[in-house]
XYZ file of C-alpha atoms in Angstrom:
714
model
C -26.826 3.923 -13.057
C -23.654 3.477 -10.998
C -20.853 0.991 -11.639
C -21.623 -0.491 -8.236
C -25.186 -1.286 -9.301
C -24.024 -3.047 -12.439
C -21.340 -4.917 -10.532
C -23.876 -6.047 -7.938
C -26.325 -7.124 -10.625
C -23.610 -9.039 -12.446
C -22.369 -10.872 -9.356
C -25.932 -11.755 -8.359
C -26.517 -13.129 -11.827
C -23.377 -15.226 -11.591
C -24.297 -16.469 -8.126
C -27.667 -17.718 -9.353
C -26.080 -19.346 -12.401
C -23.785 -21.467 -10.226
C -25.015 -24.839 -9.090
C -26.636 -24.488 -5.676
C -24.346 -25.628 -2.865
C -24.647 -25.790 0.894
C -22.066 -23.359 2.210
C -22.854 -24.136 5.815
C -21.174 -27.402 6.759
C -19.582 -28.449 10.027
C -16.433 -26.355 10.083
C -14.986 -23.016 9.073
C -17.204 -20.021 9.718
C -19.721 -19.263 12.400
C -22.986 -17.999 11.000
C -25.451 -16.175 13.210
C -28.224 -16.220 10.630
C -30.421 -18.295 12.891
C -30.067 -16.109 15.987
C -33.785 -15.703 16.839
C -33.422 -12.603 18.984
C -31.776 -10.699 16.143
C -34.066 -11.630 13.297
C -36.564 -8.848 12.696
C -38.758 -7.574 9.942
C -36.443 -5.460 7.825
C -39.422 -3.954 6.006
C -40.269 -2.133 9.211
C -36.649 -0.994 9.537
C -36.590 -2.431 13.046
C -33.240 -3.317 14.539
C -31.554 -3.080 11.134
C -28.076 -3.242 12.634
C -28.889 -6.517 14.398
C -30.210 -7.980 11.182
C -27.090 -6.917 9.344
C -24.801 -8.423 11.993
C -26.833 -11.622 11.839
C -25.521 -12.242 8.329
C -21.834 -11.855 9.102
C -19.646 -14.922 8.681
C -16.723 -14.869 11.094
C -13.868 -17.290 11.730
C -14.150 -18.239 15.409
C -11.586 -19.978 17.653
C -13.923 -22.843 18.589
C -11.912 -24.507 21.306
C -12.586 -24.607 25.051
C -8.955 -23.689 25.671
C -8.971 -20.651 23.376
C -11.053 -18.271 25.457
C -10.348 -14.730 24.398
C -9.360 -11.875 26.621
C -12.128 -11.180 29.098
C -14.535 -8.332 28.540
C -13.331 -6.595 31.693
C -9.951 -6.046 30.043
C -10.170 -2.360 29.268
C -8.193 -2.766 26.071
C -10.475 -5.299 24.441
C -13.406 -3.124 23.490
C -11.706 0.208 23.058
C -12.364 0.139 19.319
C -15.940 -1.192 19.785
C -15.505 -3.570 16.853
C -17.176 -6.953 16.317
C -14.964 -9.342 18.270
C -14.526 -13.039 17.684
C -14.728 -14.000 21.354
C -18.131 -12.360 21.719
C -19.483 -14.042 18.638
C -18.133 -17.354 19.899
C -19.830 -17.137 23.266
C -23.115 -15.956 21.776
C -23.270 -18.515 19.007
C -21.897 -21.850 20.203
C -24.966 -23.567 18.771
C -24.729 -21.816 15.431
C -24.030 -23.813 12.340
C -20.522 -23.666 10.938
C -19.553 -23.567 7.309
C -17.530 -21.963 4.622
C -18.002 -21.310 0.969
C -15.847 -23.336 -1.382
C -13.740 -21.838 -4.145
C -15.890 -20.456 -6.923
C -14.723 -22.028 -10.153
C -17.224 -20.225 -12.353
C -15.535 -19.337 -15.679
C -17.306 -15.996 -15.579
C -15.916 -15.087 -12.150
C -12.467 -16.219 -13.219
C -12.778 -13.956 -16.244
C -13.651 -11.029 -13.980
C -10.503 -11.689 -11.914
C -8.475 -11.714 -15.110
C -9.419 -8.094 -15.705
C -6.755 -7.249 -13.118
C -4.234 -9.619 -14.691
C -1.128 -8.916 -16.709
C -1.573 -8.135 -20.422
C -5.325 -7.617 -20.270
C -7.655 -7.079 -22.231
C -7.878 -10.381 -24.074
C -6.640 -10.971 -27.606
C -9.972 -9.864 -29.023
C -9.269 -6.375 -27.703
C -12.752 -6.255 -26.176
C -12.995 -5.978 -22.414
C -16.464 -7.286 -21.460
C -16.021 -6.003 -17.908
C -14.913 -2.500 -18.746
C -18.029 -1.218 -16.966
C -16.333 -2.192 -13.680
C -13.599 0.401 -14.268
C -13.619 4.090 -13.540
C -13.323 6.393 -16.536
C -11.492 9.666 -17.043
C -12.735 10.933 -20.366
C -11.957 14.487 -21.378
C -14.632 16.972 -20.316
C -17.585 17.485 -22.608
C -16.655 19.463 -25.695
C -13.058 18.211 -25.874
C -12.270 15.542 -28.446
C -8.537 15.501 -27.760
C -6.051 17.114 -25.367
C -5.028 20.710 -25.943
C -1.679 21.561 -27.469
C -0.700 23.663 -24.446
C -1.541 23.752 -20.736
C -0.509 25.890 -17.798
C 0.751 22.834 -15.930
C 1.601 19.326 -17.045
C 1.769 16.653 -14.345
C 3.495 13.405 -15.255
C 1.927 10.697 -13.122
C -1.548 10.515 -11.569
C -0.133 8.654 -8.588
C -0.232 9.181 -4.845
C 1.195 12.715 -5.036
C 0.208 13.612 -8.598
C -3.507 13.140 -7.949
C -3.326 15.533 -5.005
C -1.429 18.171 -6.981
C -3.836 17.992 -9.926
C -6.873 18.461 -7.710
C -5.367 21.392 -5.813
C -4.043 23.264 -8.860
C -7.446 23.174 -10.574
C -9.622 24.192 -7.623
C -8.996 27.941 -7.457
C -9.966 30.873 -9.621
C -8.680 32.061 -11.995
C -8.586 28.479 -13.195
C -5.279 27.168 -14.485
C -5.396 24.390 -17.069
C -3.798 21.094 -16.052
C -3.002 17.969 -18.039
C -2.211 14.770 -16.129
C -0.388 12.084 -18.108
C -0.661 8.606 -16.579
C 0.717 5.346 -17.987
C -1.713 3.122 -16.072
C -5.404 2.334 -16.248
C -8.180 3.650 -14.025
C -8.980 1.421 -11.060
C -11.930 -0.946 -10.893
C -14.348 -2.488 -8.399
C -12.121 -5.483 -7.625
C -9.118 -3.279 -6.829
C -11.266 -1.728 -4.092
C -11.303 -4.991 -2.110
C -8.669 -4.668 0.648
C -8.155 -8.422 0.903
C -6.994 -8.558 -2.742
C -3.912 -6.412 -2.171
C -1.588 -9.367 -2.762
C -3.328 -10.252 -6.019
C -2.793 -6.715 -7.269
C 0.987 -6.958 -6.813
C 1.136 -9.356 -9.774
C -1.441 -7.561 -11.911
C -1.403 -5.059 -14.731
C -1.808 -2.338 -12.103
C 1.908 -2.410 -11.246
C 5.240 -1.833 -12.900
C 6.885 -5.224 -12.206
C 10.325 -3.864 -11.318
C 12.979 -6.196 -9.938
C 16.324 -5.446 -8.372
C 19.455 -6.481 -10.207
C 21.022 -9.651 -8.878
C 22.925 -9.016 -5.655
C 25.159 -11.815 -4.360
C 24.273 -12.914 -0.850
C 20.635 -11.811 -0.630
C 17.212 -12.670 -2.048
C 18.123 -16.378 -2.310
C 14.464 -17.256 -1.947
C 13.171 -14.974 -4.694
C 12.579 -15.941 -8.289
C 15.896 -15.626 -10.183
C 17.343 -14.565 -6.794
C 16.231 -10.997 -7.529
C 14.023 -9.043 -5.141
C 10.701 -7.842 -6.521
C 9.831 -4.162 -6.111
C 6.542 -3.393 -7.893
C 5.226 0.152 -8.088
C 1.717 1.318 -8.899
C 0.783 1.702 -12.558
C -2.725 3.126 -12.323
C -4.676 6.319 -12.019
C -3.950 6.616 -8.323
C -0.490 5.019 -8.576
C 0.670 2.954 -5.632
C -2.349 4.061 -3.585
C -4.265 1.564 -5.751
C -1.858 -1.291 -4.983
C -0.514 -0.781 -1.449
C -1.790 -2.061 1.895
C -3.710 1.190 2.536
C -1.943 1.658 5.887
C -2.103 5.173 7.312
C 1.166 5.799 9.163
C 2.798 9.202 9.504
C 6.120 8.560 11.167
C 7.642 10.734 13.853
C 8.063 14.532 14.140
C 11.828 14.061 14.283
C 11.814 12.692 10.721
C 10.712 16.043 9.339
C 12.659 18.182 11.770
C 15.858 16.443 10.675
C 15.013 17.043 7.011
C 14.493 20.738 7.768
C 17.681 20.939 9.840
C 19.656 19.738 6.805
C 18.766 22.997 5.037
C 15.338 22.146 3.616
C 13.394 25.196 4.716
C 9.644 24.785 5.118
C 9.793 21.055 5.882
C 9.837 20.946 9.688
C 7.185 18.911 11.481
C 5.221 21.958 12.612
C 5.134 23.153 8.998
C 4.146 19.712 7.677
C 1.489 18.817 10.269
C -1.186 21.106 8.723
C -0.847 19.168 5.467
C -1.407 15.861 7.223
C -4.559 17.288 8.744
C -5.711 18.992 5.552
C -6.033 15.704 3.652
C -7.386 13.572 6.484
C -10.962 12.822 7.408
C -10.555 10.795 10.570
C -13.253 8.231 11.297
C -11.171 6.407 13.894
C -13.488 5.129 16.566
C -11.509 6.327 19.562
C -8.998 8.863 18.271
C -10.806 10.931 15.655
C -11.148 13.962 17.930
C -7.436 14.117 18.729
C -5.955 17.526 17.820
C -3.410 16.053 15.397
C -6.067 14.304 13.277
C -7.984 16.073 10.515
C -11.770 15.906 10.177
C -12.590 17.599 6.878
C -10.153 16.173 4.335
C -10.626 13.976 1.307
C -8.927 10.871 2.740
C -11.072 8.840 5.095
C -8.942 7.107 7.743
C -10.692 4.334 9.653
C -10.198 1.149 11.592
C -10.686 -2.124 9.761
C -14.267 -3.334 10.423
C -13.080 -6.893 11.023
C -10.419 -8.454 13.239
C -9.468 -11.871 14.537
C -8.667 -12.654 18.155
C -4.991 -12.792 17.195
C -4.757 -9.021 17.148
C -5.805 -8.864 20.801
C -3.137 -11.401 21.681
C -0.522 -9.321 19.842
C -1.524 -6.098 21.564
C -1.691 -7.805 24.962
C 1.778 -9.258 24.385
C 3.004 -5.798 23.495
C 1.629 -4.385 26.712
C 3.344 -7.128 28.713
C 6.601 -6.046 27.047
C 6.028 -2.398 27.951
C 4.395 -1.157 24.745
C 1.018 0.480 25.436
C -1.919 0.076 23.068
C -2.224 3.529 21.518
C -2.924 5.531 18.399
C 0.421 4.853 16.725
C 0.117 8.158 14.841
C 0.182 10.095 18.113
C 3.276 12.311 17.778
C 3.987 12.088 21.515
C 3.658 8.329 22.116
C 5.301 5.172 20.883
C 3.618 1.788 21.090
C 1.364 -0.732 19.362
C -2.053 -0.083 17.874
C -4.879 -1.324 15.668
C -4.078 -0.705 12.028
C -5.519 2.470 10.508
C -6.329 2.369 6.811
C -7.098 4.856 4.067
C -10.461 3.387 3.202
C -14.095 4.360 3.170
C -16.522 1.920 4.760
C -14.284 -1.020 4.053
C -13.475 -0.010 0.458
C -10.013 1.067 -0.694
C -9.781 4.831 -1.059
C -6.989 5.694 -3.471
C -5.843 9.255 -4.011
C -7.457 9.061 -7.446
C -10.802 8.185 -5.898
C -10.397 10.840 -3.204
C -8.926 13.715 -5.219
C -9.527 13.125 -8.939
C -12.780 11.231 -9.329
C -14.989 13.897 -7.653
C -13.496 16.601 -9.893
C -12.973 14.857 -13.205
C -15.652 17.006 -14.832
C -13.702 20.186 -14.178
C -13.176 21.711 -17.594
C -9.642 22.769 -16.681
C -8.570 19.285 -15.549
C -7.691 16.817 -18.292
C -6.613 13.305 -17.287
C -5.045 11.136 -19.954
C -4.701 7.517 -18.847
C -2.713 4.748 -20.564
C -0.330 7.408 -21.895
C 3.399 7.004 -21.285
C 5.592 10.103 -20.921
C 8.838 9.418 -22.773
C 10.823 12.653 -22.502
C 10.837 16.144 -21.010
C 11.802 18.638 -23.697
C 14.331 21.131 -22.331
C 15.885 23.975 -24.318
C 19.651 23.273 -24.143
C 20.452 26.995 -24.323
C 17.984 28.505 -21.834
C 17.709 25.299 -19.745
C 13.940 25.743 -19.621
C 11.565 22.771 -19.673
C 8.832 23.591 -22.152
C 7.046 20.409 -23.253
C 6.436 16.722 -22.612
C 6.712 14.015 -25.219
C 4.389 11.070 -24.643
C 3.024 7.965 -26.341
C -0.701 7.281 -26.458
C -2.299 4.511 -28.509
C 1.107 3.863 -30.071
C 1.312 7.421 -31.411
C 3.888 9.982 -30.267
C 2.549 13.352 -29.110
C 4.054 16.558 -27.767
C 2.238 18.896 -25.366
C 3.620 22.252 -24.248
C 3.592 23.889 -20.841
C 3.054 27.600 -20.251
C 4.187 27.542 -16.627
C 5.609 24.321 -15.196
C 6.050 20.607 -15.629
C 5.740 18.523 -12.459
C 7.175 15.006 -12.319
C 5.123 12.787 -9.998
C 5.853 9.498 -11.717
C 7.302 7.891 -8.589
C 10.773 7.226 -7.182
C 11.738 4.957 -10.093
C 10.006 6.488 -13.114
C 10.724 10.143 -12.210
C 14.528 9.771 -12.151
C 14.361 7.590 -15.260
C 12.479 10.307 -17.146
C 14.904 12.984 -15.970
C 17.868 11.001 -17.233
C 16.233 10.221 -20.561
C 15.739 13.985 -20.900
C 19.410 14.804 -20.323
C 19.292 15.577 -16.591
C 21.433 13.190 -14.607
C 24.957 11.858 -13.985
C 27.061 12.925 -16.934
C 29.138 9.741 -17.090
C 26.059 7.510 -17.264
C 24.307 9.659 -19.862
C 27.386 9.938 -22.070
C 27.836 6.168 -22.024
C 24.353 5.857 -23.553
C 24.805 8.744 -25.981
C 22.319 11.072 -24.244
C 23.357 14.756 -24.444
C 23.798 16.080 -20.917
C 21.830 19.263 -20.247
C 22.425 19.374 -16.487
C 24.854 17.128 -14.604
C 23.023 16.054 -11.425
C 23.239 12.945 -9.255
C 19.854 11.640 -10.296
C 19.309 8.091 -9.069
C 22.622 7.883 -7.230
C 20.854 7.556 -3.874
C 18.198 4.894 -3.244
C 16.930 3.713 0.121
C 14.338 0.945 0.324
C 12.546 -0.390 3.377
C 12.810 -4.180 3.574
C 10.877 -6.875 5.439
C 11.395 -10.448 6.590
C 8.210 -12.582 6.351
C 9.818 -15.706 7.807
C 8.702 -15.801 11.461
C 5.621 -17.983 11.762
C 3.823 -19.513 14.711
C 1.748 -22.627 14.185
C -1.538 -22.500 16.090
C -2.779 -25.769 17.502
C -6.370 -24.556 17.393
C -8.776 -24.368 14.482
C -10.590 -21.399 12.941
C -8.288 -18.959 14.709
C -6.755 -17.310 11.633
C -7.693 -16.223 8.144
C -7.370 -18.948 5.517
C -8.030 -17.994 1.923
C -10.468 -20.772 1.110
C -12.628 -19.543 3.994
C -12.314 -15.871 3.089
C -12.615 -15.841 -0.708
C -16.270 -16.835 -0.913
C -19.240 -15.393 -2.712
C -21.191 -14.643 0.514
C -18.211 -12.700 1.875
C -17.895 -10.813 -1.395
C -21.564 -9.897 -1.371
C -21.303 -8.777 2.247
C -18.369 -6.524 1.395
C -20.137 -5.170 -1.681
C -23.341 -4.391 0.186
C -22.141 -3.375 3.647
C -18.393 -2.699 3.390
C -17.541 -5.036 6.249
C -16.648 -8.658 6.874
C -13.562 -10.679 6.110
C -12.693 -9.026 2.786
C -12.054 -5.687 4.510
C -8.778 -6.955 5.971
C -5.916 -5.201 4.111
C -3.983 -8.274 3.089
C -4.428 -9.728 6.571
C -2.798 -6.785 8.395
C -4.447 -6.140 11.771
C -2.072 -4.115 13.953
C 1.195 -2.207 13.902
C 3.915 -1.991 16.513
C 7.060 0.123 16.568
C 10.411 -0.808 18.095
C 13.760 0.877 18.526
C 16.596 -1.636 18.378
C 19.925 -1.320 20.140
C 21.596 -0.770 16.761
C 19.757 2.468 16.039
C 21.484 5.772 16.676
C 18.201 7.691 16.454
C 16.613 9.471 19.438
C 14.665 7.298 21.865
C 11.283 8.312 20.407
C 12.207 7.272 16.859
C 11.724 3.586 15.946
C 13.743 1.765 13.324
C 11.522 -1.342 13.138
C 7.842 -1.687 12.271
C 6.026 -4.868 13.303
C 2.993 -5.936 11.286
C 0.671 -8.344 13.087
C -1.234 -10.554 10.669
C -4.506 -12.383 10.996
C -2.642 -15.327 9.507
C 0.665 -15.614 7.663
C 2.368 -16.045 4.309
C 0.933 -19.586 4.305
C -2.715 -18.541 4.674
C -3.389 -19.201 0.989
C -1.136 -22.285 0.733
C 1.297 -20.453 -1.499
C -1.068 -19.311 -4.222
C -0.892 -15.518 -3.953
C 0.809 -13.955 -0.927
C 4.259 -15.378 -1.538
C 3.886 -14.731 -5.278
C 3.237 -11.068 -4.509
C 6.845 -11.059 -3.267
C 8.007 -13.467 -5.999
C 9.157 -16.063 -3.485
C 10.218 -19.042 -5.607
C 8.417 -22.390 -5.685
C 11.589 -24.145 -4.568
C 11.935 -21.985 -1.483
C 8.292 -21.758 -0.489
C 7.238 -25.392 -0.734
C 10.412 -26.689 0.906
C 10.101 -24.214 3.771
C 6.356 -23.812 4.257
C 4.605 -26.603 2.383
C 3.840 -28.449 5.628
C 1.620 -25.567 6.788
C -1.019 -25.962 4.095
C -4.490 -25.299 5.561
C -2.970 -24.876 9.043
C -3.915 -21.931 11.277
C -0.918 -19.660 11.779
C 0.092 -16.245 13.034
C 3.028 -14.099 12.116
C 4.418 -10.653 12.749
C 6.551 -9.222 9.972
C 9.446 -6.927 10.917
C 10.237 -4.076 8.534
C 13.491 -2.150 8.606
C 12.211 1.424 8.423
C 15.561 3.190 8.453
C 18.052 1.170 6.427
C 21.666 2.271 6.527
C 22.415 0.412 3.288
C 22.092 2.655 0.247
C 21.554 1.584 -3.343
C 21.181 3.391 -6.652
C 19.521 3.206 -10.052
C 20.658 3.956 -13.576
C 19.351 3.728 -17.103
C 19.467 0.356 -18.790
C 19.305 1.911 -22.264
C 17.694 4.842 -24.058
C 14.367 3.080 -24.542
C 11.768 4.824 -22.329
C 9.784 1.566 -22.147
C 12.696 -0.348 -20.584
C 12.962 -0.670 -16.833
C 16.010 1.017 -15.298
C 18.641 -0.987 -13.476
C 17.909 -1.059 -9.735
C 20.611 -1.879 -7.219
C 19.177 -2.233 -3.711
C 22.442 -3.107 -1.938
C 20.299 -4.697 0.770
C 22.034 -5.562 4.067
C 25.415 -4.314 2.869
C 25.626 -2.287 6.061
C 25.936 -4.848 8.905
C 23.737 -2.733 11.179
C 20.715 -3.570 9.025
C 21.072 -7.333 9.417
C 21.746 -6.923 13.146
C 18.604 -4.810 13.618
C 16.388 -7.334 11.830
C 17.864 -10.194 13.859
C 17.057 -8.334 17.060
C 13.494 -7.794 15.812
C 13.211 -11.523 15.052
C 14.111 -12.391 18.642
C 11.594 -9.842 19.875
C 8.784 -11.320 17.783
C 9.616 -14.815 19.020
C 9.269 -13.477 22.550
C 5.855 -12.031 21.723
C 4.653 -15.286 20.199
C 5.846 -17.307 23.180
C 4.222 -14.978 25.710
C 1.180 -15.833 27.825
C -1.090 -13.937 25.428
C -0.656 -16.543 22.687
C -0.894 -19.627 24.917
C -4.645 -19.765 24.403
C -3.815 -20.706 20.803
C -1.139 -23.239 21.799
C 1.207 -21.282 19.548
C 4.563 -22.838 18.692
C 7.402 -21.371 16.648
C 7.701 -22.980 13.225
C 11.258 -23.176 11.881
C 11.231 -23.482 8.082
C 13.871 -25.565 6.337
C 15.189 -23.213 3.674
C 17.115 -24.902 0.837
C 19.849 -22.281 1.105
C 20.235 -22.710 4.892
C 20.381 -26.499 5.272
C 23.908 -26.441 6.690
C 22.908 -24.434 9.772
C 21.171 -25.828 12.896
C 17.522 -24.742 13.008
C 17.070 -21.693 15.219
C 20.784 -20.918 15.492
C 22.250 -17.466 14.977
C 23.638 -18.461 11.580
C 20.303 -20.010 10.639
C 18.450 -16.741 11.227
C 21.081 -14.739 9.338
C 20.704 -17.093 6.382
C 16.908 -17.057 6.662
C 16.818 -13.253 6.564
C 19.091 -13.120 3.510
C 16.938 -15.775 1.845
C 13.509 -14.262 2.524
C 14.242 -10.530 2.541
C 11.592 -8.693 0.502
C 11.045 -5.096 -0.501
C 8.242 -3.118 1.115
C 7.999 -1.245 -2.218
C 8.936 2.131 -0.697
C 12.076 3.352 -2.499
C 13.021 6.976 -1.858
C 15.753 9.574 -2.373
C 16.372 9.004 -6.092
C 15.706 12.719 -6.748
C 16.997 13.859 -3.409
C 15.871 17.192 -1.971
C 18.555 19.401 -0.462
C 19.975 22.916 -0.279
C 22.357 24.201 -2.925
C 25.301 23.267 -0.697
C 24.319 19.600 -0.892
C 26.241 18.216 -3.863
C 23.984 15.128 -3.984
C 20.737 17.104 -4.189
C 18.608 16.980 -7.343
C 15.830 19.368 -6.260
C 15.825 22.343 -3.929
C 13.489 22.736 -0.906
C 10.819 24.090 -3.272
C 11.153 20.910 -5.348
C 12.649 22.728 -8.362
C 15.162 20.708 -10.348
C 18.551 22.365 -10.032
C 19.680 24.011 -13.242
C 16.355 23.626 -15.070
C 13.640 26.273 -15.196
C 9.994 25.261 -15.068
C 10.551 21.711 -13.826
C 9.792 20.234 -10.404
C 9.711 16.753 -8.900
C 7.025 15.992 -6.314
C 6.819 12.399 -5.131
C 8.615 10.020 -2.760
C 11.859 10.353 -4.714
C 12.565 13.742 -3.102
C 12.716 12.402 0.462
C 16.408 12.735 1.334
C 16.515 9.936 3.917
C 14.295 7.164 5.321
C 11.448 8.058 7.645
C 10.071 5.935 10.468
C 6.928 4.909 8.563
C 5.811 3.703 5.195
C 6.011 6.436 2.592
C 2.517 6.624 1.060
C 1.185 9.202 3.549
C 4.393 11.233 3.245
C 3.867 11.288 -0.532
C 0.377 12.705 -0.042
C 1.863 15.418 2.174
C 4.500 16.150 -0.483
C 1.686 16.567 -3.007
C -0.204 18.956 -0.739
C 2.863 21.063 -0.032
C 3.994 21.061 -3.670
C 0.609 22.390 -4.769
C 0.837 25.237 -2.248
C 4.385 26.097 -3.338
C 3.346 26.195 -6.994
C 0.276 28.292 -6.244
C 2.386 30.826 -4.345
C 4.886 30.983 -7.193
C 2.178 31.901 -9.703
C -0.168 33.808 -7.386
C 0.356 37.103 -9.203
C -0.325 35.674 -12.644
C -3.765 36.354 -14.105
C -4.921 33.584 -16.432
């Protein structure tokens, strides 16, 4: 039987073991269970959709001054999703209620299975049945001593490469070495994305201390977690499907990276995608037959309509934001399947894990690439599994897809990197390359919040994290838990400080169905490691208050950082220097975005919520008048957070580029049989988050490798 069956059975058992409680009191959620016209005999399969909708619990702005946008507004129903205003008008006499926190020790134990340093001291994981498994194919008791290809990292790109290299005949043998665990049922819940950022599914990297920024973070160091799972960061990110602009790729190609222009990259976007977008899936730039389902979130609050309407009033049309020819605002698109997270592992590896030529070794840490110092050929990978060191050889190539932090670290530990840094640590230099000397990271400012003087308008955790909502998600894949960390829409802006073409934005706006305060400081702010001192001083007054915020992200930072080895221990984290906001244009661009968001929140579209700007009192900014120019500068430096999208640490470039680590075919300069294929090869920031670009890099890398070895008969 399936894991889903066992998970459902287990949760049902727990629900019946909990003391019976009335979850329908006089506030919180609108239930349409008692709608007589919708209740039908499900045994006769009559009006099944109506019956299903009758069990949905929705937060509803229940206020005679909070009427939503009228149905005759052509933008309101373009996605044909369940809308709060409709449910409100249809169900004013419905009972209201919300489920309380579930304090069952058993449920808490289940949540701990995603926690740091799990399993428990006993070494027995009673909920291991909730995890996926990647055992070796039948007949194999241990990995082989030699493979055609070895892929280090089963992450966003590595999963794609592994699936593609093992699909053709003659079949090449592939070993994938992954340090993390397989994902589990709870990691599939989109609403738990913030919980995952402090779980055992991430590498908990932090930037080195940088004077003048990250005042509000723990130890005044920005947190930059990366995925540590079969599926990598596609198991831990916000699932947002955003491609960026054609100019991003055309500029990369114009710098001498042949084969990377937009027209050459577009087929790879379409190859992976299976568009289920309600309005845009037939567009010629969307794919229909790929492994990655892209869909609209099945649930939204009325706040998203206010955001999009405000955008239109400011001249930004409501569009498919992945349209290469338009720029505007749009409903968020996610890589998910019927409301469940769809990682690249689930899409590309899980369906093919029984291939006899595909061996996936999880919870195994690659510690060194073995390179012959005379021939400069990479021939094997050293790794640790179950506390035992192993060596596996490669007949053809080794592909590093460990991510933009782990890939450069592994190169340097193997003797490929800046000579001065390696010599200082006593590592023999095989090839002197500028590994890690370039690091760009997209940063955000989650400090602009509007207080809503209405009730039940936004998502509050104690109303979302309930057993009925969990069961609805588990059974139907819809409801409140399908929201990807509260994200509902995306908007793109080009500030006056950008020197990019007019069609290329430098700011992304994320419209939330709430804000950083939606859980009263328990999880969201901890996912960014915002300190207790900062959070409770600044936002403590907003506990259990309905709020809305839009978060600006600097997509194209001018400030450049770097990374270097901390020591020769492969289990140590490297030193990360973000150099955030060191270029004054970055701070100026974020400040302009802040003013823009304030304008959106104060527009007519949000007046139905009686929205008012909330100005937090940050401990580090007490000397500046609230709302002043200096206040906002200080606030940004205090609350700046990483979007977890570092790039360029193994920069791609032509041989004339002295900073390049890999060539346009992703081969490491000076080393035979070694490539890097992940976000680290992107030479400069793109106007979108990087997860979709990493999938494209994986697709293209697989094609390049196949062409290289097309004349070889296995």
